[in-house]
């Protein structure tokens, strides 16, 4: 079963389930990047509120996804991290998750919107005159 990705304005939203498999993480990456391109979204907010454990594989895929979103001209934000997950990620290494974070989903959407407003829109779009 694929993880659903919703669109709110120009921001893609997804919420990871607690029992996410490695295959679902990879499918999410593929689906999110395709939607980012097809819908010309500004960014992706990944809500991990329900996730109890982020292992090194999931952390690597999420970090790579954020990098890919950035290369495509968007912004990726990880939202809703629980304290035990944050502690585990810090213990695994400070460079494991290389993406912007937010306290909750609302904060994640706001970060994407602020980032786009600061740089004047997506990098692949001509500036408005």
Short mmCIF file of C-alpha atoms in Angstrom, two decimals, residues 18 50-55 58 85 88:
data_model
loop_
_atom_site.label_atom_id
_atom_site.label_comp_id
_atom_site.label_asym_id
_atom_site.label_seq_id
_atom_site.Cartn_x
_atom_site.Cartn_y
_atom_site.Cartn_z
CA UNK A 18 4.06 4.03 12.19
CA UNK A 50 3.20 8.64 14.01
CA UNK A 51 6.71 7.27 13.51
CA UNK A 52 8.28 5.79 16.65
CA UNK A 53 11.60 4.77 15.11
CA UNK A 54 13.62 6.17 12.23
CA UNK A 55 16.38 3.75 11.31
CA UNK A 58 14.78 5.57 6.42
CA UNK A 85 13.21 10.09 17.29
CA UNK A 88 18.05 8.71 18.04
#
